[in-house]
Amino acid sequence: MKAAEAGTNKPKPTKKTGTAKKPAARRKKNRHGGLLGRLVRACLIVGALGVFAAGYLFWQITHYSPPNPVPQREAGIVLGAALWNDAPSPGLKERLDQALKLYQAGRVQKLIVSGGLDRNGSKLTEAQGMRVYLVSRGVPKDAVILENRATSTYENLVFSRKAGEAAGIKSYLIITHEYHASRALDMARFLGFPDPVVSSVKSKVLNAAANETRETLAYGKWQLDKLLMLVGLKSV
């Protein structure tokens, strides 16, 4: 009787249900989930940094304060913009009128007008169109120096300084719009302009929101270009 009872107390064999495979599957799932989570977090961090950088650049663009009074320099560099039917566009006229005021006030003795040929059917370069405008308003032709090659703000500054140096000029005012001033000044400092100054004008004819947004993107691109130049991955 005892032997029978002892037999009934033996543990029953358990069936294999495949539970041994679950921990490995769970680890694989967790590994994939962890990788996805890290990727999402990295994207969020990069996105947040991008928003912060854009906000900072936008703040710099909209809070630029021009010097008052404007210091005296040998020449003013007028940064080019579009011609309409070979005449300065309304926005470019604002820059030229600012240059004219500075010239008439004796803040500069020469004006360097900078800009190449537009791709809008113009027969004159931006510089040529600007000189015609200034001369028609009383600036002597020999007081206007042409720079006919530039197609960007960076080239405006590089080529204008070369034109100025050829004429014996050593100090410059940079003349442009307010929304453009911060980037132009940063470029001039990077290029080693001696004590660069930007005299800017607030536009009454251009769409402020559109230009400030576009300028934020351009400023961001310039910061990247500058970094590549500093590490030698792009030519200066």
Coordinates of C-alpha atoms in Angstrom, one line a residue:
M1 CA 0.0 0.0 0.0
K2 CA 2.8 2.3 0.9
A3 CA 4.6 1.4 -2.3
A4 CA 1.5 2.4 -4.3
E5 CA 1.2 5.6 -2.5
A6 CA 4.8 6.4 -3.0
G7 CA 4.4 5.8 -6.7
T8 CA 1.5 8.3 -6.9
N9 CA 3.7 11.1 -5.4
K10 CA 6.2 11.1 -8.2
P11 CA 6.3 14.4 -10.1
K12 CA 4.6 14.4 -13.5
P13 CA 6.7 15.1 -16.5
T14 CA 6.2 18.6 -17.9
K15 CA 5.6 19.2 -21.6
K16 CA 8.0 21.3 -23.6
T17 CA 6.1 24.4 -24.6
G18 CA 8.8 26.3 -26.3
T19 CA 9.2 28.8 -23.5
A20 CA 13.0 28.5 -23.7
K21 CA 12.8 30.5 -26.9
K22 CA 10.8 33.4 -25.5
P23 CA 13.7 35.2 -23.7
A24 CA 15.8 35.3 -26.9
A25 CA 12.9 36.6 -28.9
R26 CA 12.1 39.2 -26.2
R27 CA 15.8 40.3 -26.2
K28 CA 15.7 40.7 -30.0
K29 CA 12.5 42.7 -29.8
N30 CA 13.9 44.9 -27.0
R31 CA 17.1 45.4 -29.0
H32 CA 15.1 46.6 -32.0
G33 CA 12.9 48.8 -29.8
G34 CA 15.9 50.2 -28.1
L35 CA 17.6 51.1 -31.4
L36 CA 14.4 52.7 -32.7
G37 CA 14.1 54.7 -29.5
R38 CA 17.7 55.9 -29.7
L39 CA 17.2 56.9 -33.3
V40 CA 14.0 58.8 -32.4
R41 CA 15.7 60.6 -29.5
A42 CA 18.7 61.5 -31.8
C43 CA 16.3 62.9 -34.4
L44 CA 14.5 65.0 -31.7
I45 CA 17.8 66.3 -30.4
V46 CA 19.0 67.3 -33.9
G47 CA 15.7 68.9 -34.7
A48 CA 15.8 70.9 -31.4
L49 CA 19.3 72.0 -32.1
G50 CA 18.2 73.1 -35.6
V51 CA 15.3 75.1 -34.3
F52 CA 17.5 76.7 -31.7
A53 CA 20.2 77.6 -34.3
A54 CA 17.6 79.0 -36.7
G55 CA 16.1 81.1 -33.9
Y56 CA 19.4 82.4 -32.9
L57 CA 20.3 83.4 -36.5
F58 CA 16.9 85.0 -36.9
W59 CA 17.4 87.0 -33.8
Q60 CA 20.8 88.2 -35.1
I61 CA 19.2 89.2 -38.4
T62 CA 16.4 91.2 -36.8
H63 CA 18.4 92.8 -34.0
Y64 CA 21.3 94.2 -36.0
S65 CA 22.0 97.8 -34.8
P66 CA 23.8 100.0 -37.4
P67 CA 26.5 102.3 -36.0
N68 CA 25.4 105.8 -35.1
P69 CA 27.0 108.0 -36.2
V70 CA 28.4 106.1 -39.2
P71 CA 32.2 106.2 -39.1
Q72 CA 34.2 107.7 -41.9
R73 CA 35.9 105.3 -44.4
E74 CA 37.7 105.7 -47.7
A75 CA 35.1 103.8 -49.7
G76 CA 31.6 102.3 -49.5
I77 CA 30.9 98.9 -50.9
V78 CA 27.4 98.7 -52.2
L79 CA 26.3 95.0 -52.3
G80 CA 24.4 94.3 -55.5
A81 CA 20.9 93.2 -56.1
A82 CA 18.7 92.7 -59.2
L83 CA 18.3 95.0 -62.1
W84 CA 14.9 95.5 -63.8
N85 CA 15.2 96.3 -67.4
D86 CA 18.9 97.3 -66.8
A87 CA 17.9 99.7 -64.1
P88 CA 18.1 99.1 -60.3
S89 CA 15.1 97.4 -58.8
P90 CA 13.3 99.2 -56.0
G91 CA 15.2 97.3 -53.4
L92 CA 18.5 98.0 -55.0
K93 CA 17.6 101.7 -55.2
E94 CA 17.3 101.8 -51.4
R95 CA 20.9 100.6 -51.0
L96 CA 22.1 103.1 -53.6
D97 CA 20.2 106.0 -52.0
Q98 CA 21.9 105.0 -48.7
A99 CA 25.2 105.1 -50.5
L100 CA 24.4 108.5 -52.0
K101 CA 23.6 109.9 -48.6
L102 CA 26.9 108.7 -47.2
Y103 CA 28.8 110.1 -50.1
Q104 CA 27.2 113.4 -49.9
A105 CA 27.8 113.6 -46.2
G106 CA 31.5 112.9 -46.7
R107 CA 31.5 109.6 -44.9
V108 CA 33.1 108.0 -48.0
Q109 CA 35.2 109.4 -50.9
K110 CA 34.6 106.5 -53.3
L111 CA 31.8 104.0 -53.9
I112 CA 32.5 100.4 -55.1
V113 CA 29.4 99.0 -56.8
S114 CA 29.5 95.2 -56.9
G115 CA 27.5 92.7 -58.9
G116 CA 27.8 90.6 -62.1
L117 CA 25.3 89.9 -64.9
D118 CA 21.8 88.9 -63.8
R119 CA 20.2 85.9 -65.5
N120 CA 17.0 87.9 -66.3
G121 CA 17.9 89.2 -69.7
S122 CA 19.8 92.3 -68.4
K123 CA 22.4 93.7 -70.8
L124 CA 24.2 95.5 -68.0
T125 CA 25.9 94.0 -65.0
E126 CA 24.4 95.0 -61.6
A127 CA 27.5 97.2 -61.1
Q128 CA 27.0 99.0 -64.4
G129 CA 23.4 99.6 -63.6
M130 CA 24.3 101.0 -60.2
R131 CA 26.9 103.3 -61.6
V132 CA 24.4 104.8 -64.1
Y133 CA 22.0 105.4 -61.2
L134 CA 24.6 107.1 -59.0
V135 CA 26.1 109.2 -61.8
S136 CA 22.6 110.4 -62.8
R137 CA 22.3 111.7 -59.2
G138 CA 25.4 113.7 -59.2
V139 CA 28.2 111.3 -58.2
P140 CA 31.3 111.9 -60.4
K141 CA 31.9 108.9 -62.6
D142 CA 35.5 108.6 -61.4
A143 CA 34.3 108.3 -57.8
V144 CA 32.5 105.0 -58.7
I145 CA 34.5 101.8 -59.0
L146 CA 33.0 98.9 -60.8
E147 CA 33.2 95.3 -59.6
N148 CA 31.5 93.3 -62.4
R149 CA 32.0 89.6 -61.4
A150 CA 30.3 88.9 -58.1
T151 CA 27.3 86.6 -57.9
S152 CA 27.0 86.3 -54.1
T153 CA 27.5 88.3 -51.0
Y154 CA 30.8 86.5 -50.3
E155 CA 32.1 87.3 -53.8
N156 CA 30.8 90.9 -53.5
L157 CA 33.2 91.4 -50.6
V158 CA 36.1 89.4 -51.9
F159 CA 36.1 91.0 -55.4
S160 CA 35.3 94.5 -54.1
R161 CA 38.2 94.5 -51.7
K162 CA 40.5 93.5 -54.6
A163 CA 39.1 96.4 -56.7
G164 CA 39.6 98.7 -53.7
E165 CA 43.2 97.6 -53.1
A166 CA 44.0 98.2 -56.7
A167 CA 42.9 101.8 -56.2
G168 CA 44.9 102.2 -53.0
I169 CA 41.8 101.9 -50.7
K170 CA 42.3 100.5 -47.2
S171 CA 39.1 101.1 -45.3
Y172 CA 35.5 100.3 -46.2
L173 CA 31.9 100.8 -45.3
I174 CA 29.6 98.0 -46.4
I175 CA 26.2 99.2 -47.6
T176 CA 23.1 96.9 -47.7
H177 CA 19.7 96.3 -46.2
E178 CA 19.2 95.7 -42.4
Y179 CA 18.1 92.1 -42.9
H180 CA 21.4 91.4 -44.8
A181 CA 23.7 93.4 -42.5
S182 CA 24.6 90.7 -39.9
R183 CA 25.7 88.1 -42.4
A184 CA 27.7 90.7 -44.5
L185 CA 29.5 91.9 -41.3
D186 CA 30.3 88.3 -40.3
M187 CA 31.7 87.6 -43.7
A188 CA 33.8 90.8 -43.7
R189 CA 35.3 89.8 -40.3
F190 CA 36.0 86.3 -41.5
L191 CA 37.8 87.7 -44.6
G192 CA 39.9 90.0 -42.5
F193 CA 38.5 93.4 -43.4
P194 CA 40.1 96.0 -41.2
D195 CA 37.5 97.2 -38.6
P196 CA 34.5 96.4 -40.9
V197 CA 31.4 98.4 -40.5
V198 CA 28.0 97.9 -42.2
S199 CA 25.7 100.9 -42.8
S200 CA 22.2 99.4 -43.4
V201 CA 18.9 100.7 -44.6
K202 CA 15.5 99.4 -43.5
S203 CA 13.5 98.5 -46.6
K204 CA 10.1 100.1 -47.3
V205 CA 9.5 98.1 -50.5
L206 CA 10.6 94.5 -49.7
N207 CA 8.6 91.9 -47.9
A208 CA 10.2 91.7 -44.5
A209 CA 9.0 88.3 -43.5
A210 CA 10.0 86.7 -46.8
N211 CA 13.4 88.3 -46.8
E212 CA 14.2 87.6 -43.2
T213 CA 13.2 83.9 -43.6
R214 CA 15.3 83.5 -46.7
E215 CA 18.2 85.3 -45.0
T216 CA 18.0 82.9 -42.0
L217 CA 18.5 80.0 -44.4
A218 CA 21.3 81.9 -46.2
Y219 CA 23.0 82.7 -42.9
G220 CA 22.8 79.1 -41.8
K221 CA 24.4 78.0 -45.1
W222 CA 27.2 80.6 -44.6
Q223 CA 27.9 79.3 -41.1
L224 CA 28.3 75.8 -42.6
D225 CA 30.5 77.1 -45.4
K226 CA 32.6 79.0 -42.8
L227 CA 33.2 75.9 -40.8
L228 CA 34.2 73.9 -43.9
M229 CA 36.7 76.7 -44.7
L230 CA 38.1 76.8 -41.2
V231 CA 38.8 73.0 -41.3
G232 CA 40.2 73.1 -44.8
L233 CA 37.4 71.2 -46.6
K234 CA 36.4 74.2 -48.7
S235 CA 38.6 76.9 -50.3
V236 CA 38.5 80.4 -48.9

